[in-house]
PDB file of C-alpha atoms in Angstrom:
ATOM      1  CA  UNK I  11       0.068  -0.011  -0.013  1.00 39.00           C
ATOM      2  CA  UNK I  12       1.360   3.389  -0.866  1.00 41.00           C
ATOM      3  CA  UNK I  13       3.066   5.267   2.042  1.00 42.00           C
ATOM      4  CA  UNK I  14       0.933   8.407   1.884  1.00 45.00           C
ATOM      5  CA  UNK I  15      -2.190   6.174   2.627  1.00 46.00           C
ATOM      6  CA  UNK I  16      -0.757   4.435   5.214  1.00 45.00           C
ATOM      7  CA  UNK I  17       0.248   7.820   6.807  1.00 47.00           C
ATOM      8  CA  UNK I  18      -3.505   8.913   6.670  1.00 48.00           C
ATOM      9  CA  UNK I  19      -5.135   5.814   8.166  1.00 51.00           C
ATOM     10  CA  UNK I  20      -4.993   4.193  11.269  1.00 56.00           C
ATOM     11  CA  UNK I  21      -3.118   0.680  11.443  1.00 65.00           C
ATOM     12  CA  UNK I  22      -5.411  -1.911   9.901  1.00 73.00           C
ATOM     13  CA  UNK I  23      -5.785  -3.969  13.188  1.00 67.00           C
ATOM     14  CA  UNK I  24      -7.018  -1.016  14.972  1.00 59.00           C
ATOM     15  CA  UNK I  25     -10.778  -1.871  15.479  1.00 58.00           C
ATOM     16  CA  UNK I  26     -13.228   1.022  16.807  1.00 58.00           C
ATOM     17  CA  UNK I  27     -15.520  -0.055  19.536  1.00 60.00           C
ATOM     18  CA  UNK I  28     -19.012   1.370  18.940  1.00 70.00           C
ATOM     19  CA  UNK I  29     -22.041   0.373  21.320  1.00 76.00           C
ATOM     20  CA  UNK I  30     -23.734  -2.842  20.192  1.00 82.00           C
ATOM     21  CA  UNK I  31     -26.154  -2.478  17.292  1.00 90.00           C
ATOM     22  CA  UNK I  32     -29.681  -3.853  18.387  1.00 94.00           C
ATOM     23  CA  UNK I  33     -31.289  -6.388  16.352  1.00 95.00           C
ATOM     24  CA  UNK I  34     -34.443  -4.186  15.287  1.00 96.00           C
ATOM     25  CA  UNK I  35     -31.789  -1.379  14.153  1.00 96.00           C
ATOM     26  CA  UNK I  36     -29.606  -4.016  12.047  1.00 97.00           C
ATOM     27  CA  UNK I  37     -32.787  -5.156  10.337  1.00 97.00           C
ATOM     28  CA  UNK I  38     -34.265  -1.782   9.718  1.00 98.00           C
ATOM     29  CA  UNK I  39     -30.921  -0.768   8.031  1.00 98.00           C
ATOM     30  CA  UNK I  40     -30.690  -4.037   6.116  1.00 98.00           C
ATOM     31  CA  UNK I  41     -34.139  -3.759   4.612  1.00 98.00           C
ATOM     32  CA  UNK I  42     -33.356  -0.487   3.321  1.00 98.00           C
ATOM     33  CA  UNK I  43     -30.019  -1.770   1.908  1.00 98.00           C
ATOM     34  CA  UNK I  44     -31.990  -4.759   0.457  1.00 98.00           C
ATOM     35  CA  UNK I  45     -34.273  -2.432  -1.371  1.00 98.00           C
ATOM     36  CA  UNK I  46     -31.404  -0.695  -2.966  1.00 98.00           C
ATOM     37  CA  UNK I  47     -29.762  -3.582  -3.919  1.00 98.00           C
ATOM     38  CA  UNK I  48     -32.780  -4.926  -5.824  1.00 98.00           C
ATOM     39  CA  UNK I  49     -32.733  -1.554  -7.716  1.00 98.00           C
ATOM     40  CA  UNK I  50     -28.964  -2.400  -8.363  1.00 98.00           C
ATOM     41  CA  UNK I  51     -30.109  -5.503  -9.694  1.00 98.00           C
ATOM     42  CA  UNK I  52     -32.745  -4.069 -12.022  1.00 98.00           C
ATOM     43  CA  UNK I  53     -30.290  -1.418 -13.306  1.00 98.00           C
ATOM     44  CA  UNK I  54     -27.384  -3.956 -14.006  1.00 98.00           C
ATOM     45  CA  UNK I  55     -29.913  -5.983 -15.942  1.00 98.00           C
ATOM     46  CA  UNK I  56     -31.296  -2.854 -17.822  1.00 97.00           C
ATOM     47  CA  UNK I  57     -28.063  -1.363 -18.639  1.00 98.00           C
ATOM     48  CA  UNK I  58     -25.861  -4.612 -19.097  1.00 98.00           C
ATOM     49  CA  UNK I  59     -23.267  -3.662 -16.673  1.00 98.00           C
ATOM     50  CA  UNK I  60     -20.663  -5.980 -15.482  1.00 98.00           C
ATOM     51  CA  UNK I  61     -19.773  -5.902 -11.641  1.00 98.00           C
ATOM     52  CA  UNK I  62     -17.067  -8.147 -10.011  1.00 98.00           C
ATOM     53  CA  UNK I  63     -16.784  -8.148  -6.181  1.00 98.00           C
ATOM     54  CA  UNK I  64     -13.859  -9.985  -4.569  1.00 98.00           C
ATOM     55  CA  UNK I  65     -14.188 -10.881  -0.880  1.00 98.00           C
ATOM     56  CA  UNK I  66     -10.948 -11.671   1.040  1.00 98.00           C
ATOM     57  CA  UNK I  67      -9.816 -12.030   4.573  1.00 96.00           C
ATOM     58  CA  UNK I  68      -8.763 -14.516   7.394  1.00 94.00           C
ATOM     59  CA  UNK I  69     -10.539 -17.462   8.489  1.00 91.00           C
ATOM     60  CA  UNK I  70     -13.700 -16.360  10.653  1.00 91.00           C
ATOM     61  CA  UNK I  71     -13.727 -12.585   9.170  1.00 94.00           C
ATOM     62  CA  UNK I  72     -17.193 -12.726   8.188  1.00 95.00           C
ATOM     63  CA  UNK I  73     -17.090 -13.195   4.514  1.00 96.00           C
ATOM     64  CA  UNK I  74     -19.933 -15.794   4.120  1.00 95.00           C
ATOM     65  CA  UNK I  75     -22.093 -13.733   6.219  1.00 96.00           C
ATOM     66  CA  UNK I  76     -21.629 -10.607   4.424  1.00 98.00           C
ATOM     67  CA  UNK I  77     -22.224 -12.453   1.005  1.00 98.00           C
ATOM     68  CA  UNK I  78     -25.426 -13.958   2.421  1.00 97.00           C
ATOM     69  CA  UNK I  79     -26.575 -10.661   3.367  1.00 98.00           C
ATOM     70  CA  UNK I  80     -26.015  -9.187   0.021  1.00 98.00           C
ATOM     71  CA  UNK I  81     -27.616 -11.991  -1.869  1.00 98.00           C
ATOM     72  CA  UNK I  82     -30.582 -13.147   0.010  1.00 97.00           C
ATOM     73  CA  UNK I  83     -33.062 -10.746  -1.396  1.00 97.00           C
ATOM     74  CA  UNK I  84     -31.914 -10.938  -5.154  1.00 98.00           C
ATOM     75  CA  UNK I  85     -31.851 -13.161  -7.783  1.00 98.00           C
ATOM     76  CA  UNK I  86     -29.083 -15.885  -7.848  1.00 97.00           C
ATOM     77  CA  UNK I  87     -29.066 -15.691 -11.672  1.00 97.00           C
ATOM     78  CA  UNK I  88     -27.905 -12.026 -11.462  1.00 98.00           C
ATOM     79  CA  UNK I  89     -25.882 -11.995  -8.416  1.00 98.00           C
ATOM     80  CA  UNK I  90     -23.621 -15.143  -8.914  1.00 98.00           C
ATOM     81  CA  UNK I  91     -21.481 -16.179  -6.014  1.00 98.00           C
ATOM     82  CA  UNK I  92     -18.265 -18.085  -7.009  1.00 98.00           C
ATOM     83  CA  UNK I  93     -16.579 -20.056  -4.425  1.00 96.00           C
ATOM     84  CA  UNK I  94     -14.111 -22.562  -6.115  1.00 95.00           C
ATOM     85  CA  UNK I  95     -12.821 -25.782  -4.547  1.00 90.00           C
ATOM     86  CA  UNK I  96      -9.413 -26.864  -4.619  1.00 88.00           C
ATOM     87  CA  UNK I  97      -7.922 -27.180  -8.059  1.00 90.00           C
ATOM     88  CA  UNK I  98      -8.141 -30.417 -10.064  1.00 91.00           C
ATOM     89  CA  UNK I  99      -4.909 -32.111 -11.146  1.00 92.00           C
ATOM     90  CA  UNK I 100      -5.600 -30.698 -14.771  1.00 94.00           C
ATOM     91  CA  UNK I 101      -6.297 -27.111 -13.182  1.00 92.00           C
ATOM     92  CA  UNK I 102      -3.145 -27.298 -11.515  1.00 90.00           C
ATOM     93  CA  UNK I 103      -1.257 -27.515 -14.978  1.00 91.00           C
ATOM     94  CA  UNK I 104      -2.826 -24.254 -16.248  1.00 92.00           C
ATOM     95  CA  UNK I 105      -2.103 -20.856 -15.833  1.00 92.00           C
ATOM     96  CA  UNK I 106      -2.819 -20.031 -12.488  1.00 94.00           C
ATOM     97  CA  UNK I 107      -5.702 -17.415 -13.292  1.00 94.00           C
ATOM     98  CA  UNK I 108      -7.040 -19.448 -16.072  1.00 95.00           C
ATOM     99  CA  UNK I 109      -9.650 -21.116 -13.725  1.00 95.00           C
ATOM    100  CA  UNK I 110     -11.251 -17.759 -12.646  1.00 97.00           C
ATOM    101  CA  UNK I 111     -11.451 -16.104 -15.859  1.00 96.00           C
ATOM    102  CA  UNK I 112     -14.443 -18.171 -17.087  1.00 96.00           C
ATOM    103  CA  UNK I 113     -16.417 -17.025 -13.981  1.00 98.00           C
ATOM    104  CA  UNK I 114     -16.124 -13.302 -14.547  1.00 98.00           C
ATOM    105  CA  UNK I 115     -19.273 -11.257 -15.096  1.00 98.00           C
ATOM    106  CA  UNK I 116     -20.924 -11.184 -18.452  1.00 98.00           C
ATOM    107  CA  UNK I 117     -23.206  -8.238 -19.392  1.00 98.00           C
ATOM    108  CA  UNK I 118     -26.160  -8.043 -16.780  1.00 98.00           C
ATOM    109  CA  UNK I 119     -24.227 -10.050 -14.027  1.00 98.00           C
ATOM    110  CA  UNK I 120     -22.887  -9.175 -10.764  1.00 98.00           C
ATOM    111  CA  UNK I 121     -20.323 -11.813  -9.708  1.00 98.00           C
ATOM    112  CA  UNK I 122     -19.246 -12.155  -6.049  1.00 98.00           C
ATOM    113  CA  UNK I 123     -16.042 -14.464  -5.505  1.00 98.00           C
ATOM    114  CA  UNK I 124     -16.046 -15.772  -1.835  1.00 96.00           C
ATOM    115  CA  UNK I 125     -12.118 -15.862  -2.144  1.00 94.00           C
ATOM    116  CA  UNK I 126     -10.549 -15.454  -5.379  1.00 97.00           C
ATOM    117  CA  UNK I 127      -7.425 -15.673  -7.313  1.00 97.00           C
ATOM    118  CA  UNK I 128      -5.810 -13.902  -4.335  1.00 97.00           C
ATOM    119  CA  UNK I 129      -5.906 -17.495  -2.649  1.00 96.00           C
ATOM    120  CA  UNK I 130      -2.152 -17.495  -4.096  1.00 96.00           C
ATOM    121  CA  UNK I 131      -1.126 -14.677  -2.220  1.00 96.00           C
ATOM    122  CA  UNK I 132      -2.681 -15.816   1.097  1.00 95.00           C
ATOM    123  CA  UNK I 133      -3.258 -19.434   1.926  1.00 93.00           C
ATOM    124  CA  UNK I 134      -1.139 -20.874  -0.826  1.00 94.00           C
ATOM    125  CA  UNK I 135       1.698 -18.938   0.145  1.00 95.00           C
ATOM    126  CA  UNK I 136       1.350 -19.368   3.989  1.00 94.00           C
ATOM    127  CA  UNK I 137       0.615 -22.936   3.789  1.00 92.00           C
ATOM    128  CA  UNK I 138       3.335 -23.677   1.276  1.00 93.00           C
ATOM    129  CA  UNK I 139       0.974 -24.875  -1.744  1.00 92.00           C
ATOM    130  CA  UNK I 140       3.124 -22.737  -4.043  1.00 94.00           C
ATOM    131  CA  UNK I 141       6.660 -21.655  -3.849  1.00 95.00           C
ATOM    132  CA  UNK I 142       7.621 -18.022  -2.794  1.00 94.00           C
ATOM    133  CA  UNK I 143       8.693 -17.282  -6.485  1.00 96.00           C
ATOM    134  CA  UNK I 144       5.304 -18.153  -7.836  1.00 96.00           C
ATOM    135  CA  UNK I 145       3.880 -15.941  -5.461  1.00 96.00           C
ATOM    136  CA  UNK I 146       6.070 -13.404  -6.444  1.00 97.00           C
ATOM    137  CA  UNK I 147       5.127 -13.990  -9.881  1.00 97.00           C
ATOM    138  CA  UNK I 148       1.529 -13.612  -9.080  1.00 97.00           C
ATOM    139  CA  UNK I 149       1.881 -10.586  -7.450  1.00 98.00           C
ATOM    140  CA  UNK I 150       3.456  -9.060 -10.120  1.00 97.00           C
ATOM    141  CA  UNK I 151       1.320 -10.081 -12.819  1.00 96.00           C
ATOM    142  CA  UNK I 152      -2.080  -9.897 -10.966  1.00 97.00           C
ATOM    143  CA  UNK I 153      -2.456  -5.887 -11.411  1.00 98.00           C
ATOM    144  CA  UNK I 154      -1.821  -6.294 -15.090  1.00 97.00           C
ATOM    145  CA  UNK I 155      -4.580  -8.850 -15.514  1.00 97.00           C
ATOM    146  CA  UNK I 156      -6.853  -6.914 -13.127  1.00 98.00           C
ATOM    147  CA  UNK I 157      -6.133  -3.445 -15.459  1.00 98.00           C
ATOM    148  CA  UNK I 158      -7.269  -5.734 -18.507  1.00 98.00           C
ATOM    149  CA  UNK I 159     -10.257  -6.648 -16.539  1.00 98.00           C
ATOM    150  CA  UNK I 160     -11.217  -3.180 -15.696  1.00 98.00           C
ATOM    151  CA  UNK I 161     -10.508  -1.908 -19.367  1.00 98.00           C
ATOM    152  CA  UNK I 162     -12.874  -4.603 -20.509  1.00 98.00           C
ATOM    153  CA  UNK I 163     -15.687  -2.512 -18.868  1.00 98.00           C
ATOM    154  CA  UNK I 164     -15.913  -4.745 -15.462  1.00 98.00           C
ATOM    155  CA  UNK I 165     -16.297  -2.722 -12.224  1.00 98.00           C
ATOM    156  CA  UNK I 166     -14.076  -4.577 -10.101  1.00 98.00           C
ATOM    157  CA  UNK I 167     -14.399  -4.080  -6.008  1.00 98.00           C
ATOM    158  CA  UNK I 168     -11.946  -5.849  -3.833  1.00 98.00           C
ATOM    159  CA  UNK I 169     -12.983  -6.071  -0.254  1.00 98.00           C
ATOM    160  CA  UNK I 170     -10.547  -7.052   2.856  1.00 98.00           C
ATOM    161  CA  UNK I 171     -12.364  -7.868   5.662  1.00 98.00           C
ATOM    162  CA  UNK I 172     -10.251  -7.348   9.049  1.00 97.00           C
ATOM    163  CA  UNK I 173     -10.970  -9.249  12.240  1.00 96.00           C
ATOM    164  CA  UNK I 174      -8.621  -9.153  15.440  1.00 95.00           C
ATOM    165  CA  UNK I 175      -6.854 -12.224  16.600  1.00 94.00           C
ATOM    166  CA  UNK I 176      -9.436 -12.359  19.678  1.00 95.00           C
ATOM    167  CA  UNK I 177     -12.584 -12.200  17.745  1.00 94.00           C
ATOM    168  CA  UNK I 178     -11.181 -14.924  15.216  1.00 92.00           C
ATOM    169  CA  UNK I 179     -10.422 -17.238  18.090  1.00 93.00           C
ATOM    170  CA  UNK I 180     -13.885 -16.551  19.445  1.00 93.00           C
ATOM    171  CA  UNK I 181     -15.750 -17.100  16.245  1.00 90.00           C
ATOM    172  CA  UNK I 182     -13.605 -20.414  15.385  1.00 90.00           C
ATOM    173  CA  UNK I 183     -14.180 -22.062  18.956  1.00 89.00           C
ATOM    174  CA  UNK I 184     -17.832 -21.183  18.478  1.00 88.00           C
ATOM    175  CA  UNK I 185     -17.908 -23.238  15.181  1.00 87.00           C
ATOM    176  CA  UNK I 186     -16.470 -26.235  17.179  1.00 86.00           C
ATOM    177  CA  UNK I 187     -19.281 -26.026  19.727  1.00 87.00           C
ATOM    178  CA  UNK I 188     -22.066 -25.424  17.361  1.00 83.00           C
ATOM    179  CA  UNK I 189     -23.189 -28.065  15.424  1.00 83.00           C
ATOM    180  CA  UNK I 190     -24.764 -25.946  12.567  1.00 87.00           C
ATOM    181  CA  UNK I 191     -21.285 -24.459  11.913  1.00 79.00           C
ATOM    182  CA  UNK I 192     -19.017 -27.416  12.102  1.00 81.00           C
ATOM    183  CA  UNK I 193     -18.817 -27.713   8.380  1.00 78.00           C
ATOM    184  CA  UNK I 194     -17.025 -24.229   8.326  1.00 76.00           C
ATOM    185  CA  UNK I 195     -14.230 -25.671   9.993  1.00 76.00           C
ATOM    186  CA  UNK I 196     -11.906 -27.544   7.571  1.00 78.00           C
ATOM    187  CA  UNK I 197      -8.558 -29.028   8.443  1.00 78.00           C
ATOM    188  CA  UNK I 198      -6.861 -26.209   6.792  1.00 78.00           C
ATOM    189  CA  UNK I 199      -8.573 -23.755   8.785  1.00 75.00           C
ATOM    190  CA  UNK I 200      -7.053 -25.445  12.012  1.00 79.00           C
ATOM    191  CA  UNK I 201      -3.417 -25.346  10.410  1.00 79.00           C
ATOM    192  CA  UNK I 202      -3.593 -21.864   9.315  1.00 81.00           C
ATOM    193  CA  UNK I 203      -5.085 -20.688  12.436  1.00 86.00           C
ATOM    194  CA  UNK I 204      -1.723 -20.677  14.298  1.00 88.00           C
ATOM    195  CA  UNK I 205      -0.039 -18.731  11.922  1.00 93.00           C
ATOM    196  CA  UNK I 206      -1.449 -15.335  12.285  1.00 94.00           C
ATOM    197  CA  UNK I 207       1.587 -13.141  11.559  1.00 95.00           C
ATOM    198  CA  UNK I 208       2.559 -15.338   8.405  1.00 95.00           C
ATOM    199  CA  UNK I 209      -0.645 -14.275   6.948  1.00 95.00           C
ATOM    200  CA  UNK I 210      -0.186 -10.695   8.141  1.00 96.00           C
ATOM    201  CA  UNK I 211       3.095 -10.494   6.285  1.00 96.00           C
ATOM    202  CA  UNK I 212       1.254 -12.022   3.170  1.00 96.00           C
ATOM    203  CA  UNK I 213      -1.538  -9.632   3.527  1.00 97.00           C
ATOM    204  CA  UNK I 214       1.170  -6.698   3.650  1.00 97.00           C
ATOM    205  CA  UNK I 215       2.811  -7.868   0.737  1.00 97.00           C
ATOM    206  CA  UNK I 216      -0.458  -8.335  -1.278  1.00 98.00           C
ATOM    207  CA  UNK I 217      -1.569  -4.865  -0.488  1.00 98.00           C
ATOM    208  CA  UNK I 218       1.676  -3.398  -1.601  1.00 98.00           C
ATOM    209  CA  UNK I 219       1.549  -5.085  -4.697  1.00 98.00           C
ATOM    210  CA  UNK I 220      -2.004  -4.944  -5.765  1.00 98.00           C
ATOM    211  CA  UNK I 221      -3.626  -1.981  -4.062  1.00 98.00           C
ATOM    212  CA  UNK I 222      -3.848   0.241  -7.391  1.00 98.00           C
ATOM    213  CA  UNK I 223      -5.890   3.105  -8.215  1.00 98.00           C
ATOM    214  CA  UNK I 224      -7.985   1.121 -10.696  1.00 98.00           C
ATOM    215  CA  UNK I 225      -8.758  -1.618  -8.371  1.00 98.00           C
ATOM    216  CA  UNK I 226      -8.013  -0.646  -4.913  1.00 98.00           C
ATOM    217  CA  UNK I 227      -8.160  -2.838  -1.726  1.00 98.00           C
ATOM    218  CA  UNK I 228     -11.296  -1.452   0.479  1.00 98.00           C
ATOM    219  CA  UNK I 229     -10.652  -2.355   4.323  1.00 98.00           C
ATOM    220  CA  UNK I 230     -13.710  -3.142   6.364  1.00 98.00           C
ATOM    221  CA  UNK I 231     -13.347  -4.068  10.314  1.00 97.00           C
ATOM    222  CA  UNK I 232     -15.545  -6.934  10.826  1.00 96.00           C
ATOM    223  CA  UNK I 233     -15.231  -7.654  14.558  1.00 96.00           C
ATOM    224  CA  UNK I 234     -18.837  -6.450  14.808  1.00 96.00           C
ATOM    225  CA  UNK I 235     -20.598  -8.567  12.321  1.00 96.00           C
ATOM    226  CA  UNK I 236     -23.613  -6.472  11.927  1.00 96.00           C
ATOM    227  CA  UNK I 237     -22.000  -3.199  11.580  1.00 97.00           C
ATOM    228  CA  UNK I 238     -19.580  -4.696   9.232  1.00 97.00           C
ATOM    229  CA  UNK I 239     -22.085  -5.816   6.760  1.00 98.00           C
ATOM    230  CA  UNK I 240     -24.024  -2.804   6.754  1.00 98.00           C
ATOM    231  CA  UNK I 241     -20.914  -0.824   6.075  1.00 98.00           C
ATOM    232  CA  UNK I 242     -19.764  -3.087   3.430  1.00 98.00           C
ATOM    233  CA  UNK I 243     -23.138  -3.188   1.606  1.00 98.00           C
ATOM    234  CA  UNK I 244     -23.468   0.664   1.836  1.00 98.00           C
ATOM    235  CA  UNK I 245     -19.821   1.096   0.443  1.00 98.00           C
ATOM    236  CA  UNK I 246     -20.623  -1.223  -2.307  1.00 98.00           C
ATOM    237  CA  UNK I 247     -23.750   0.516  -3.322  1.00 98.00           C
ATOM    238  CA  UNK I 248     -21.850   3.930  -3.308  1.00 98.00           C
ATOM    239  CA  UNK I 249     -19.387   2.945  -5.715  1.00 98.00           C
ATOM    240  CA  UNK I 250     -21.643   1.762  -8.536  1.00 98.00           C
ATOM    241  CA  UNK I 251     -23.444   4.464 -10.378  1.00 97.00           C
ATOM    242  CA  UNK I 252     -26.836   2.798 -10.444  1.00 98.00           C
ATOM    243  CA  UNK I 253     -30.221   4.545 -10.672  1.00 96.00           C
ATOM    244  CA  UNK I 254     -33.776   3.400 -10.196  1.00 95.00           C
ATOM    245  CA  UNK I 255     -34.964   1.918 -13.362  1.00 96.00           C
ATOM    246  CA  UNK I 256     -38.670   2.888 -14.331  1.00 92.00           C
ATOM    247  CA  UNK I 257     -40.958  -0.215 -13.763  1.00 90.00           C
ATOM    248  CA  UNK I 258     -44.541  -0.765 -14.754  1.00 91.00           C
ATOM    249  CA  UNK I 259     -46.977  -0.850 -11.967  1.00 93.00           C
ATOM    250  CA  UNK I 260     -47.764  -4.294 -10.939  1.00 92.00           C
ATOM    251  CA  UNK I 261     -51.517  -5.078 -10.525  1.00 95.00           C
ATOM    252  CA  UNK I 262     -52.576  -8.729  -9.944  1.00 94.00           C
ATOM    253  CA  UNK I 263     -55.043  -9.882 -12.809  1.00 95.00           C
ATOM    254  CA  UNK I 264     -58.172 -11.441 -11.681  1.00 95.00           C
ATOM    255  CA  UNK I 265     -58.449 -14.990 -10.892  1.00 94.00           C
ATOM    256  CA  UNK I 266     -60.350 -17.276 -13.358  1.00 95.00           C
ATOM    257  CA  UNK I 267     -63.582 -18.814 -12.148  1.00 95.00           C
ATOM    258  CA  UNK I 268     -63.645 -22.524 -11.384  1.00 94.00           C
ATOM    259  CA  UNK I 269     -66.153 -23.278 -14.021  1.00 94.00           C
ATOM    260  CA  UNK I 270     -66.794 -26.907 -13.990  1.00 94.00           C
ATOM    261  CA  UNK I 271     -63.477 -27.715 -11.796  1.00 95.00           C
ATOM    262  CA  UNK I 272     -64.006 -29.623  -8.508  1.00 94.00           C
ATOM    263  CA  UNK I 273     -61.251 -30.742  -6.324  1.00 94.00           C
ATOM    264  CA  UNK I 274     -60.511 -34.466  -6.390  1.00 95.00           C
ATOM    265  CA  UNK I 275     -61.211 -36.953  -3.946  1.00 94.00           C
ATOM    266  CA  UNK I 276     -57.407 -38.088  -4.225  1.00 96.00           C
ATOM    267  CA  UNK I 277     -55.531 -39.576  -1.176  1.00 95.00           C
ATOM    268  CA  UNK I 278     -52.794 -36.977  -0.872  1.00 95.00           C
ATOM    269  CA  UNK I 279     -49.700 -37.920   1.185  1.00 95.00           C
ATOM    270  CA  UNK I 280     -49.554 -35.127   3.681  1.00 94.00           C
ATOM    271  CA  UNK I 281     -46.337 -34.740   5.441  1.00 95.00           C
ATOM    272  CA  UNK I 282     -46.677 -34.926   9.543  1.00 95.00           C
ATOM    273  CA  UNK I 283     -47.350 -31.676  10.948  1.00 96.00           C
ATOM    274  CA  UNK I 284     -45.303 -31.446  14.009  1.00 95.00           C
ATOM    275  CA  UNK I 285     -45.390 -27.481  14.488  1.00 96.00           C
TER     276      UNK I 285
END
């Protein structure tokens, strides 16, 4: 990251401590943002705009919850979430970024990457899945590729979600205890947990090499999940020049009369109603 940026902003680990956001306040604000996200969806479809949003951060930083908050009230055919699995043997033999390119947005799409090509700058580098030379080669090449993506008409937004070590520990321990969340805790998460400062160094190198004017890194504090989600969605909306698209007034038509139709005397297999 450029030196003047560091001088103007607090250290990335510095986390503000505002009062707790009430559930009613959070839901009220999220409702307003969902309405705006629907307007964004309609504008993207109407104009053929192409939007790509990248979410990166440590395990437990809140990427999944933020993506869910963005997408839960919009169409999955417009807002596409990409979360790639480990590369196959064939993909490992390809140019590194090759498997990500097919997922970039076409006209009328918003693609959200839940982790992205930046795996090479983070987990792959820290956990030894690539050599340091390969990581450095990636850091040199990715600004050129992102420039090509932006020049092709894609609006590229890159968010780094920053969580404190104490909050990360609390969240990962919660995953261990909560049977609904155990699937979120992989063996890789456990291995990477102990390497906090290796990840910090990898993050710092990544920012220094890839925080560009045409595709800057946007940092969000997410120790408070609710505030983090609201702040990120608000920022995302502010960076896209969308407008409300005129819509025809929707009026339900009259339902047809039954005529000669009669409900059949059929032995339907109703489910058991326990609630």
